Structure formats: structure tokens, C-alpha cells
Short mmCIF file of C-alpha atoms (C1' of nucleotides) in Angstrom, two decimals:
data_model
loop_
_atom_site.label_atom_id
_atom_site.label_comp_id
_atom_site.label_asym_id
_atom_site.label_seq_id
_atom_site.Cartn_x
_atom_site.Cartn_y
_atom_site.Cartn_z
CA UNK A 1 68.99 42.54 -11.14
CA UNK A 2 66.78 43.17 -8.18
CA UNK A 3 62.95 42.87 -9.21
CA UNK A 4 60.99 46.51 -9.02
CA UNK A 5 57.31 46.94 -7.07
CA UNK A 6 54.84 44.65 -8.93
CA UNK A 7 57.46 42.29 -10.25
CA UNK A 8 55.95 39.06 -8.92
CA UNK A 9 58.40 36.25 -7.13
CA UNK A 10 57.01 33.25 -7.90
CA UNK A 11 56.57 32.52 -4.27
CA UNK A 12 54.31 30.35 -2.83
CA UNK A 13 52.81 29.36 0.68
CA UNK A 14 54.48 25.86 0.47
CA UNK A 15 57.84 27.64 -0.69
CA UNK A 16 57.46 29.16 2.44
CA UNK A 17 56.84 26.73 4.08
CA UNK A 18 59.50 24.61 2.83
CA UNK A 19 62.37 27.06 3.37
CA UNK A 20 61.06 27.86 7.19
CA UNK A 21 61.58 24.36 7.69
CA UNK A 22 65.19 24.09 5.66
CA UNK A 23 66.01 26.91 8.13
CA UNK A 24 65.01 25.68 11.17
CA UNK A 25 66.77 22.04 10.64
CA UNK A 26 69.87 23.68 9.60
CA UNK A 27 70.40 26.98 12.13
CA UNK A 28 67.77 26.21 14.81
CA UNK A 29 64.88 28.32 16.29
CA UNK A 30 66.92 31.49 16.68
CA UNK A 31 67.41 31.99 13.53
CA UNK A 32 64.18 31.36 11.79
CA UNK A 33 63.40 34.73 11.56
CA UNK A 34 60.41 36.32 9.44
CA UNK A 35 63.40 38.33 7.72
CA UNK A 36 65.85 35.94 7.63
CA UNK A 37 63.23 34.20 6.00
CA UNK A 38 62.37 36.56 3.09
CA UNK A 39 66.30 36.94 2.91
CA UNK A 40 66.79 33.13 1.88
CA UNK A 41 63.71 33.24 -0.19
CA UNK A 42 65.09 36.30 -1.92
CA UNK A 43 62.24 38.59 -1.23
CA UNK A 44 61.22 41.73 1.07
CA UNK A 45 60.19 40.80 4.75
CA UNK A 46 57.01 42.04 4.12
CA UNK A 47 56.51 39.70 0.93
CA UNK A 48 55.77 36.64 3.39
CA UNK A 49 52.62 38.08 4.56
CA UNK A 50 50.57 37.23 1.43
CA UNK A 51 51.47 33.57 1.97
CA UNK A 52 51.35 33.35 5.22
CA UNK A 53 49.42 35.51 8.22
CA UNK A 54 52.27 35.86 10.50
CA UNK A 55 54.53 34.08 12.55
CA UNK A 56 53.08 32.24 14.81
CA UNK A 57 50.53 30.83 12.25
CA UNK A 58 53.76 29.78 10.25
CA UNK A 59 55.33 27.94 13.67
CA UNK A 60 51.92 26.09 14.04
CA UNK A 61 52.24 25.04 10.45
CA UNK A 62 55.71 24.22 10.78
CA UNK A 63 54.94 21.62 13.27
CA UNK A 64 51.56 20.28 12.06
CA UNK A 65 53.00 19.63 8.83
CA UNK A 66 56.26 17.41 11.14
CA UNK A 67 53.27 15.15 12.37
CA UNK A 68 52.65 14.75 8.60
CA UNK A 69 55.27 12.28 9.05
CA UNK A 70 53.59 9.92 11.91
CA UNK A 71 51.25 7.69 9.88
CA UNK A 72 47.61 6.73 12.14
CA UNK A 73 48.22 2.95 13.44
CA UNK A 74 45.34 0.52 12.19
CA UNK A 75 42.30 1.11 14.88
CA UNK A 76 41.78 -2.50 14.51
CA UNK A 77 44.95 -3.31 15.53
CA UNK A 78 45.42 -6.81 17.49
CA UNK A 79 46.92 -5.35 20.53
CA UNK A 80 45.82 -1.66 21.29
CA UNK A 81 48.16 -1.13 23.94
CA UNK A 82 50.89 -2.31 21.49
CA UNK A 83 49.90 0.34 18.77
CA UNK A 84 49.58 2.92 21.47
CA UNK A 85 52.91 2.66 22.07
CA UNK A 86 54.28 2.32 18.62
CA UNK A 87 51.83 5.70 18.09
CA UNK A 88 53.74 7.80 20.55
CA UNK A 89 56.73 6.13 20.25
CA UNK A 90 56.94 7.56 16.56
CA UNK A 91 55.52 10.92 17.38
CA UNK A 92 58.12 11.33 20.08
CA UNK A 93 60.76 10.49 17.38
CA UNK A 94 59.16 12.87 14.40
CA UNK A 95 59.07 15.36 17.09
CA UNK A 96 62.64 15.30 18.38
CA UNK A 97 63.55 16.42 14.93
CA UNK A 98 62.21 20.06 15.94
CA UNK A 99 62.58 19.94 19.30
CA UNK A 100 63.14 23.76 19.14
CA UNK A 101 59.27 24.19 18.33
CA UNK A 102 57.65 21.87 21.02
CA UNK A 103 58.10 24.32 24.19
CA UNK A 104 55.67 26.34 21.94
CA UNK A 105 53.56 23.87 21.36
CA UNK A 106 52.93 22.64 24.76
CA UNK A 107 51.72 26.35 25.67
CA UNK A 108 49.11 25.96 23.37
CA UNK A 109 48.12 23.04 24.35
CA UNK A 110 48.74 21.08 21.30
CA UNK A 111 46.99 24.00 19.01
CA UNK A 112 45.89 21.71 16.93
CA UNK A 113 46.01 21.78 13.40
CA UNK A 114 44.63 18.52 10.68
CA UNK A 115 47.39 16.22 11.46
CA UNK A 116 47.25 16.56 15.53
CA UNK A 117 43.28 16.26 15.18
CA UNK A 118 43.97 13.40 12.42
CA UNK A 119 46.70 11.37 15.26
CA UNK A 120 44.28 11.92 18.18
CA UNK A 121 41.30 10.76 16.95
CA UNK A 122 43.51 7.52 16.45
CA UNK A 123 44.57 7.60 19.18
CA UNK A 124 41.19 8.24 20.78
CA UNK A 125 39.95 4.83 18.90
CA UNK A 126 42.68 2.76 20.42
CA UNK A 127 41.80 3.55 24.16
CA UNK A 128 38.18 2.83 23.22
CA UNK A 129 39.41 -0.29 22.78
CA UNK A 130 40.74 -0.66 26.30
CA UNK A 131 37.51 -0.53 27.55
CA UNK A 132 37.99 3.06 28.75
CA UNK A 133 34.80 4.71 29.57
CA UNK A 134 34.29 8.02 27.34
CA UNK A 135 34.96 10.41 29.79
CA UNK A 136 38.24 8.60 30.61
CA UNK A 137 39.12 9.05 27.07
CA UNK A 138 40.31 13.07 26.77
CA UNK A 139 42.10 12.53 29.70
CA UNK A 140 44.50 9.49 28.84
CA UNK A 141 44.98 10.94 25.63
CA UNK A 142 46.21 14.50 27.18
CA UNK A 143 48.73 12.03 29.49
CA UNK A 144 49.97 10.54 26.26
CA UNK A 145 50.55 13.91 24.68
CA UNK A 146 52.19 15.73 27.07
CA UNK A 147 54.46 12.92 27.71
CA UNK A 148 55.69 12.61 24.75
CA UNK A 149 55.55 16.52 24.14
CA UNK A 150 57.37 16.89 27.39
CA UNK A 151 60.07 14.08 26.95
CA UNK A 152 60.84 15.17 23.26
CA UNK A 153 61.23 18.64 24.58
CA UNK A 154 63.55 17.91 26.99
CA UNK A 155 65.80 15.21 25.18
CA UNK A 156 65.96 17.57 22.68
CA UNK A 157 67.71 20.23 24.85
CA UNK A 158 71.30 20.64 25.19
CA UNK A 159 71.34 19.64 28.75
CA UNK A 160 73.94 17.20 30.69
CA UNK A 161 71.07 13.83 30.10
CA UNK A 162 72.12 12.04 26.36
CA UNK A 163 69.87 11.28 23.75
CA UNK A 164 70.10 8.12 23.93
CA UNK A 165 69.36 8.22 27.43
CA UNK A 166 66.17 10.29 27.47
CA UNK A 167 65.16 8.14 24.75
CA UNK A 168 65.59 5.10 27.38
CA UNK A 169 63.23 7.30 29.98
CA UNK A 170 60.57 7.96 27.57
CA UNK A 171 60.17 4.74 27.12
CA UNK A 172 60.03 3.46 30.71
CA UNK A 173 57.90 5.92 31.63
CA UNK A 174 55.43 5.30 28.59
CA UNK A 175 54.90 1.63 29.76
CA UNK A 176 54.11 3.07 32.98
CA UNK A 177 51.45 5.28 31.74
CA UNK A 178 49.95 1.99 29.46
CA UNK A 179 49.68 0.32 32.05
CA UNK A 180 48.12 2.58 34.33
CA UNK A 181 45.44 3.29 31.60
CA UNK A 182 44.77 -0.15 30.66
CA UNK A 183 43.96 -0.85 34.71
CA UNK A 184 41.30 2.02 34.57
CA UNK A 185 37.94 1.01 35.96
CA UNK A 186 36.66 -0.86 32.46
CA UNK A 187 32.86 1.39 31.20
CA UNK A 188 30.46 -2.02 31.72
CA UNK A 189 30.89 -4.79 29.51
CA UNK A 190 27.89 -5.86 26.59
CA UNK A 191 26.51 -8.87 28.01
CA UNK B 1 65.37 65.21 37.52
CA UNK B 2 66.78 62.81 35.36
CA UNK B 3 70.33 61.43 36.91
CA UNK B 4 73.50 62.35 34.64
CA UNK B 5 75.96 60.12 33.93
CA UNK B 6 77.44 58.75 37.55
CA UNK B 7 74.98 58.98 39.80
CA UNK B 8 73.87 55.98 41.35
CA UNK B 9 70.27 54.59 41.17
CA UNK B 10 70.73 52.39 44.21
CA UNK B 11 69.96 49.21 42.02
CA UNK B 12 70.33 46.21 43.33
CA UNK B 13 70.44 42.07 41.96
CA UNK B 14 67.48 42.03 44.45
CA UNK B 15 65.87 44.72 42.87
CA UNK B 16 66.32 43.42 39.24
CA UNK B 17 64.78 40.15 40.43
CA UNK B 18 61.91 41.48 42.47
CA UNK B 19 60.58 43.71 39.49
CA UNK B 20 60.99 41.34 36.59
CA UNK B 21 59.26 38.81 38.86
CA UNK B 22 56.39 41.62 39.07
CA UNK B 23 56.36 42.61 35.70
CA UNK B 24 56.17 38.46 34.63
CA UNK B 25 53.11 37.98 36.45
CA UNK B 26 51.38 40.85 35.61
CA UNK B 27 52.02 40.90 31.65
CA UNK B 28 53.43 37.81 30.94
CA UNK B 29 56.67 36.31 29.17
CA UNK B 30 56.57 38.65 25.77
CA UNK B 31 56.08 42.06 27.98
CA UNK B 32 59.30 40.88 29.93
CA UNK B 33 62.05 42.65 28.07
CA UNK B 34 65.37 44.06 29.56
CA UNK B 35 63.76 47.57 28.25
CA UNK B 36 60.84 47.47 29.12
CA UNK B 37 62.16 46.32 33.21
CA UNK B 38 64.55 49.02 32.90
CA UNK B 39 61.73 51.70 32.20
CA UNK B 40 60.12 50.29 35.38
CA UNK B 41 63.30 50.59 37.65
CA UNK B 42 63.66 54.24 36.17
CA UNK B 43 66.75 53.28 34.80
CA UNK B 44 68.56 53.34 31.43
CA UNK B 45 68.40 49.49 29.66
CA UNK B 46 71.79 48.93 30.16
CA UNK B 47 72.38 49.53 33.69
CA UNK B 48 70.79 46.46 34.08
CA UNK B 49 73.82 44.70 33.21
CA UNK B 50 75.34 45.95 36.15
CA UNK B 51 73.44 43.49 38.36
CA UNK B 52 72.34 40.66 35.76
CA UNK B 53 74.65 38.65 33.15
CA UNK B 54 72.00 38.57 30.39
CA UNK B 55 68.55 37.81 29.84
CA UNK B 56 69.07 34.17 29.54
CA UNK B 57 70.48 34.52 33.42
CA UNK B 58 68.37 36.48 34.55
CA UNK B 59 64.97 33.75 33.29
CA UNK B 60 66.84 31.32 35.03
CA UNK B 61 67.03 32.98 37.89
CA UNK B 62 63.27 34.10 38.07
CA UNK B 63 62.13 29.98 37.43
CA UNK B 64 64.73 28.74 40.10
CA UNK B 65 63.39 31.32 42.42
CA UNK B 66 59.83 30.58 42.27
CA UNK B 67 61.41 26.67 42.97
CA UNK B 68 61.99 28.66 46.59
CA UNK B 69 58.60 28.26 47.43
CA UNK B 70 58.62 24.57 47.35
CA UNK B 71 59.17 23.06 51.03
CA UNK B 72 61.18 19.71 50.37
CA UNK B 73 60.24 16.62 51.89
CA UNK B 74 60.91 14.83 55.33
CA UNK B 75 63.78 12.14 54.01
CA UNK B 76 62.50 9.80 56.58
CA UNK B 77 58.43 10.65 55.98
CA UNK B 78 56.54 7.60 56.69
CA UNK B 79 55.11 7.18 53.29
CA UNK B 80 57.82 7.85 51.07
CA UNK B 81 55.36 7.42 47.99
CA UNK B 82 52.93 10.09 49.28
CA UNK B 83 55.51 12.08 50.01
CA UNK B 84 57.31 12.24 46.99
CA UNK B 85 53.25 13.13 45.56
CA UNK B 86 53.13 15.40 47.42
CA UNK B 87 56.61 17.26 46.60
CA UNK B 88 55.65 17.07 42.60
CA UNK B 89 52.17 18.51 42.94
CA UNK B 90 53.39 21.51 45.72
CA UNK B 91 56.23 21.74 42.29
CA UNK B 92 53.32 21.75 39.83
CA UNK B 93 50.98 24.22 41.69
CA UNK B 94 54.39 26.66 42.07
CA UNK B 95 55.03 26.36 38.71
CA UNK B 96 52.03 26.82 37.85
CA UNK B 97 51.97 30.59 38.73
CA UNK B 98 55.38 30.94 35.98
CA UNK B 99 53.72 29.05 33.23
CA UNK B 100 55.69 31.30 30.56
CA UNK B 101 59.03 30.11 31.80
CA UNK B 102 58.60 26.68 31.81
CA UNK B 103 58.98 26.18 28.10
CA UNK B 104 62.16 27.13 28.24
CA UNK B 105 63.28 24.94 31.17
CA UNK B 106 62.41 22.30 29.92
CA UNK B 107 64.60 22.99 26.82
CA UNK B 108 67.48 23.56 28.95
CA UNK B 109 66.50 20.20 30.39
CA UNK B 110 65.81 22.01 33.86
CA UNK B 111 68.91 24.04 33.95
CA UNK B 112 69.93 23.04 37.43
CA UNK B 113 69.66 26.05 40.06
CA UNK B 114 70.17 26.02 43.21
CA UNK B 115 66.40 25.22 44.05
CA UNK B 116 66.26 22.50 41.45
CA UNK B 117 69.29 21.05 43.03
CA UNK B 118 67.96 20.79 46.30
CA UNK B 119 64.94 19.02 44.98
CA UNK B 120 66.46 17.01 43.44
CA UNK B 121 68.23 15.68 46.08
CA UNK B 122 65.16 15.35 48.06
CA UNK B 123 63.60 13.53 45.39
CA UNK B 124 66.43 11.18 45.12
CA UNK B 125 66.32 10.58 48.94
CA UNK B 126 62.66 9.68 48.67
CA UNK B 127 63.11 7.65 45.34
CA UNK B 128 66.02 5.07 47.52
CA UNK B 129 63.74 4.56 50.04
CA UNK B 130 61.51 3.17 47.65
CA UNK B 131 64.36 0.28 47.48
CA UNK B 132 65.48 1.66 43.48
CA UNK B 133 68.70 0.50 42.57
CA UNK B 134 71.24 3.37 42.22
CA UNK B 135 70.91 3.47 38.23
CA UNK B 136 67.12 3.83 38.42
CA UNK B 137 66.84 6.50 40.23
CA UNK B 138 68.11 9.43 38.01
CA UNK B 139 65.33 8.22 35.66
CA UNK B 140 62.69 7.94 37.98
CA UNK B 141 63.69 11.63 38.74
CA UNK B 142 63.77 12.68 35.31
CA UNK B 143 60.05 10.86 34.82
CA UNK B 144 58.64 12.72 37.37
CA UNK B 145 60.27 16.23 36.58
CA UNK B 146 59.36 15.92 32.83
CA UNK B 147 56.04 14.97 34.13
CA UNK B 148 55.44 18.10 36.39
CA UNK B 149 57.11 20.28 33.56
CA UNK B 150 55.10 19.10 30.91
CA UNK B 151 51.59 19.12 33.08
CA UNK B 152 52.13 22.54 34.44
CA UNK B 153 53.22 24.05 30.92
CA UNK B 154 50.34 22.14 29.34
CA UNK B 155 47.96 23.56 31.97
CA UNK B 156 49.39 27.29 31.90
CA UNK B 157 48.59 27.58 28.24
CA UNK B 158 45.94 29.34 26.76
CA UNK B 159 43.96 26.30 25.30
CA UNK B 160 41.06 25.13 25.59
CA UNK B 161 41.69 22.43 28.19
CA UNK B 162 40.36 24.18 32.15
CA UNK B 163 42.46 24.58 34.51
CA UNK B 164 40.59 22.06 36.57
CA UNK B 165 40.69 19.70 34.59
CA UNK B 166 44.43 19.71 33.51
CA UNK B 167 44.82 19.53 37.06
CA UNK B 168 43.22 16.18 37.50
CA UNK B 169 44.77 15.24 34.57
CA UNK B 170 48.05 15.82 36.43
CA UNK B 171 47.40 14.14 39.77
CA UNK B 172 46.33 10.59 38.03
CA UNK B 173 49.13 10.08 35.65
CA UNK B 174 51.28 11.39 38.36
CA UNK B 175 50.20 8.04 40.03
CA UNK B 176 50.34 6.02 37.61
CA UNK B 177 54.04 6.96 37.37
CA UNK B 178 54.71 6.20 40.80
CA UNK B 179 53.20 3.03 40.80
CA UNK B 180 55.25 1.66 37.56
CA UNK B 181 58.27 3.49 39.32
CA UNK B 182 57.33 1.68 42.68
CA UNK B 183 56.93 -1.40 41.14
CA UNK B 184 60.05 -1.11 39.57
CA UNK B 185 62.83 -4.26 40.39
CA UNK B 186 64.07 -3.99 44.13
CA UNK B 187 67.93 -3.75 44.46
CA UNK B 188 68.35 -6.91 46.46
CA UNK B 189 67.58 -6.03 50.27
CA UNK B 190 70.12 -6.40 53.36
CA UNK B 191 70.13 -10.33 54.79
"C1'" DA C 1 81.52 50.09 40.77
"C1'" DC C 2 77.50 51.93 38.90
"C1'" DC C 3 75.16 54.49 35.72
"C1'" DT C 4 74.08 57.30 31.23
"C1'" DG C 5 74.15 58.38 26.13
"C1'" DA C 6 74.66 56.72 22.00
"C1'" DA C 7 75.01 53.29 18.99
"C1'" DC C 8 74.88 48.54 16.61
"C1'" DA C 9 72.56 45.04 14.59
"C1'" DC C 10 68.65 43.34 14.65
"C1'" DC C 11 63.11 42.13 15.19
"C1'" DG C 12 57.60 41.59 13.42
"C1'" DT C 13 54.35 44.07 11.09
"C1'" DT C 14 51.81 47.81 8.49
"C1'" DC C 15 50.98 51.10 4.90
"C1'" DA C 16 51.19 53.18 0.47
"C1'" DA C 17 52.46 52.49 -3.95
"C1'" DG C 18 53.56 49.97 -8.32
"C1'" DT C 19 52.23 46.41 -12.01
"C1'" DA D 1 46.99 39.47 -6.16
"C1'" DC D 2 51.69 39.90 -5.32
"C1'" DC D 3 55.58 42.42 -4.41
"C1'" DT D 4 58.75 46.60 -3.02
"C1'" DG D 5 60.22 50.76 -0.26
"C1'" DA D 6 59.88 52.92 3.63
"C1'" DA D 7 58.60 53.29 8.00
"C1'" DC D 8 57.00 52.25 12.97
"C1'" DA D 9 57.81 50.65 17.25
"C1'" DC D 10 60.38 47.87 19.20
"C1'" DC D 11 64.49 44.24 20.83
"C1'" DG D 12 69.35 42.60 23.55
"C1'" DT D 13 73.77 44.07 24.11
"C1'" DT D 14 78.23 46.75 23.85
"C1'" DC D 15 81.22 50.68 24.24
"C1'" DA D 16 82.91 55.00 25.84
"C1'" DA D 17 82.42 58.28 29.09
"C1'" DG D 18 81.24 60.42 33.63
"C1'" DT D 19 81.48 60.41 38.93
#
DNA sequence: ACCTGAACACCGTTCAAGT
DNA sequence: ACCTGAACACCGTTCAAGT
């Protein structure tokens, strides 16, 4: 029996949430619709907006929540370089997963919601570590990002270039980008 | 005097192209809508399908055009490392000006145009005269096109990064790629 | 072949009302 | 506060018809 005005759903903003990401796993970007939504949920279209402000707020959730996933790499770590990679190595992987929402993403410039601010000030502690001078800092970090942004993004298309070799690229590519960061002019050392 | 049924509007593939082109850079990707270019061809929405498969096509078309604009490379250019620089930042600057689309190239894993075939090419000219065995070089491509992508996307957005800045951004990991990809294992030279 | 009219099957979002 | 019904202002695309 279909509930009446004022006959309350239950719903909640992680319900939301949850099914949003059910539905983009299982039918893709396409589909996650703000009605298609409410449909699965079993509510009106319009019932979503007391959980959540609209759609695009619910995309940028959708993806902070994926970097949920990544857990921060010890800032003491005995090789930065090493944990660098391991950071964006694992990001690139949690990201492929919803490879649908990172086109998005990258237009925003990484719109950046507690678990992107939570992964790059890690990640901002590890360069310090290389010796980077601070203003070097923002930069190598934006490099990092849109690398693996841009390399998750495009293995996860369904272009001619396999998985498994895109994965192969990214990783090439990464050491590259190490490197060229660690061989930045060094800020002056304590004496 | 509105046409009836049969008479012709003298539309033309060029014609599609040439507006949506105009109507993407003055209101941007949402405001581009088969409708909406219709109403500014004076034509009914579907008589665009006269001229254009779909929307899909007709995106790809717009980003692969804009490709037009960049000049490709001498083969036998003195500096093939400065040359292929300067091929990916006259790509990035181009791109630049389509921001909106690239999101969705990069999905399709640069859905290969004409344009983006004859690039490509160039690039890989540029890439075996860096001595890359003949495996290497689709990845070195792929590095550098992910790279461009990815930077220009970034730097289109609406963050809070300046365009300046992204730009610089651009140019030194862009370097720091061709080094590692310079640097890269020689296929063994001629006796 | 090229175009129109009408329609189909959708969108995201807002507004007024009900409890 | 949370939800429904109804509506608004759109989409991309297809189909039948007209010249």
C-alpha cells in the first residue's frame, strides 16, 4: 500500500547515499538518476531533497566518501618516496572503481571534501620530507593528483588500451614524476 | 514565416558544427543541447539529425576539431625532445579553450579522430627518434596525452587553482615526464 | 534528401499541501 | 521535519508525413 503525504519513509542521508552508490557500481553513471534514485529507494523524486541538496552535492559525496577507502600512509614513513607511491598507487585503484565520476571531479579541481583534504595533507607531509621547499609543495601535489585522476579516468574508459595495460602506464609514468620531484632544488638544509 | 513541412533550411554538417562550436564557448557544456542549437539554427530539434548521428558524434566531432588547430611537428626537428614539448603544450593551450569536453575524452580514452590520429602519429615519430624501443612508445604516448588531458581539464575547471598557475604546473611535470621517458632503456643502436 | 509536427520516455527541481 | 502530488521547464531521439 503506497504511503499518503506525511507518511514518513524512514529514509536517511546515508540510505541515500548508500543506494546512489549500489546504483552507480551496478548500472553506471547514466543511470544514477535523482529519480531513478527515489524509484529504488521507494520514494517520490522530490523526497531526496531533504537528505540531500541536489545532485551534484550527492556526486561530490559519492566520491569523497570512495577515498574513504585509501587509508593516510604513516608521515614518518622510512622512505617518503616509497609511501608516495603506495599513496597514489591506492587512490588510483579506489578510484578506478568509479571511474564514471572522476571526469567530474577533475573539473572541479578535486572539490574537495574531508577525505581529499584528509589524503592531501598526507600527502603534503611526505614531500616535506623530500626536502621540497613550501612553495614547491601545492604544486607536486596537484602533479600527483591529476595523474592519478587523469590515468584512472582514462583506464577506466571503454577505449581500445586494457586495464591491465593502463595500469602498467600509470605506474611508469608515476616513477617518472617521483623522481622528478625528489631532484627539485632541496629548500636549504639545518646546519 | 515559419517554413512548413518540406522546405529546406539550407542546413549544412558545416553549419551544425560551426554553431554548436559557438554556442560551447559562449555558454558552456550544460547550455549545449541538440534543442537549444536547433533554436539557434532556426530549425526544428530534429532536423538536426539530418546532418549529425547523435549528440555523442557530434561532441566528438567539436573536440577533434579544435585538435585542427594544433600544427604537428617537423619529424626530423633538431631537438626531438623540445619538439615533442612543444606539440603537448600548443595541445594543452588548444584544449584549453574546450575545457568542458575534455572530461569526456578522456573517458572515451581519446576517442581517436582524425586530428588525434594525426598527432599521434607525429608524436610517435618524435618519441622513435628518442631511440624508444617499439613497445615503449605507445606508452610514452599515452603518458603524455593523459598528461595534457588531465592538466588542461584540471586547469579549465572552476576551482580555486589560477589559471597561471595550473599552467606552470603543467609545463614542469610535463618535463619531468620527458626526462623519465628520455631516459628510458635505448633499443640497442645500429653497429 | 531535408525538414516539420507530434510524440515518447525521460530529466532536475520547486511548490503547496498533508501529518 | 519528512514526505506526496502535481507541476515547471526542460532533455535526446524517433516516427510519420510533406515537398
Amino acid at each position: 500500500m503506497p504511503r499518503g503525504p506525511g507518511q514518513r519513509a524512514g529514509l536517511t542521508r546515508a540510505a541515500v547515499l548508500d543506494t546512489a552508490h549500489a546504483l552507480l557500481a551496478e548500472e553506471g553513471l547514466d543511470a544514477l538518476t535523482m529519480r531513478a534514485l527515489a524509484r529504488r529507494l521507494g520514494v517520490a523524486p522530490n523526497a531526496l531533497y531533504s537528505h540531500v541538496p541536489g545532485k551534484t552535492e550527492l556526486v561530490d559525496a559519492l566520491l569523497d566518501d570512495r577515498l574513504s577507502l585509501v587509508e593516510a600512509p604513516d608521515p614518518a614513513a622510512a622512505d617518503p618516496v616509497a609511501a608516495l607511491a603506495a599513496l597514489m598507487t591506492s587512490s588510483y585503484e579506489v578510484l578506478l572503481a568509479r571511474a564514471d565520476l572522476l571526469p567530474l571531479y577533475l573539473a572541479r579541481q578535486g572539490s574537495r571534501g574531508p577525505n581529499a583534504v584528509r589524503l592531501g595533507i598526507a600527502t603534503d607531509a611526505l614531500l616535506a620530507r623530500l626536502g621540497l621547499a613550501a612553495e614547491a609543495i601545492p604544486s607536486a601535489r596537484r602533479a600527483l593528483i591529476v595523474h592519478a585522476i587523469g590515468c584512472a579516468a582514462f583506464a577506466g574508459g571503454d577505449g581500445p588500451v586494457p586495464a591491465e595495460m593502463a595500469r602498467a602506464d600509470f605506474t611508469r609514468s608515476l616513477r617518472w614524476l617521483l623522481d622528478g620531484i625528489a631532484a627539485q632544488p632541496a629548500k636549504s638544509a639545518p646546519p
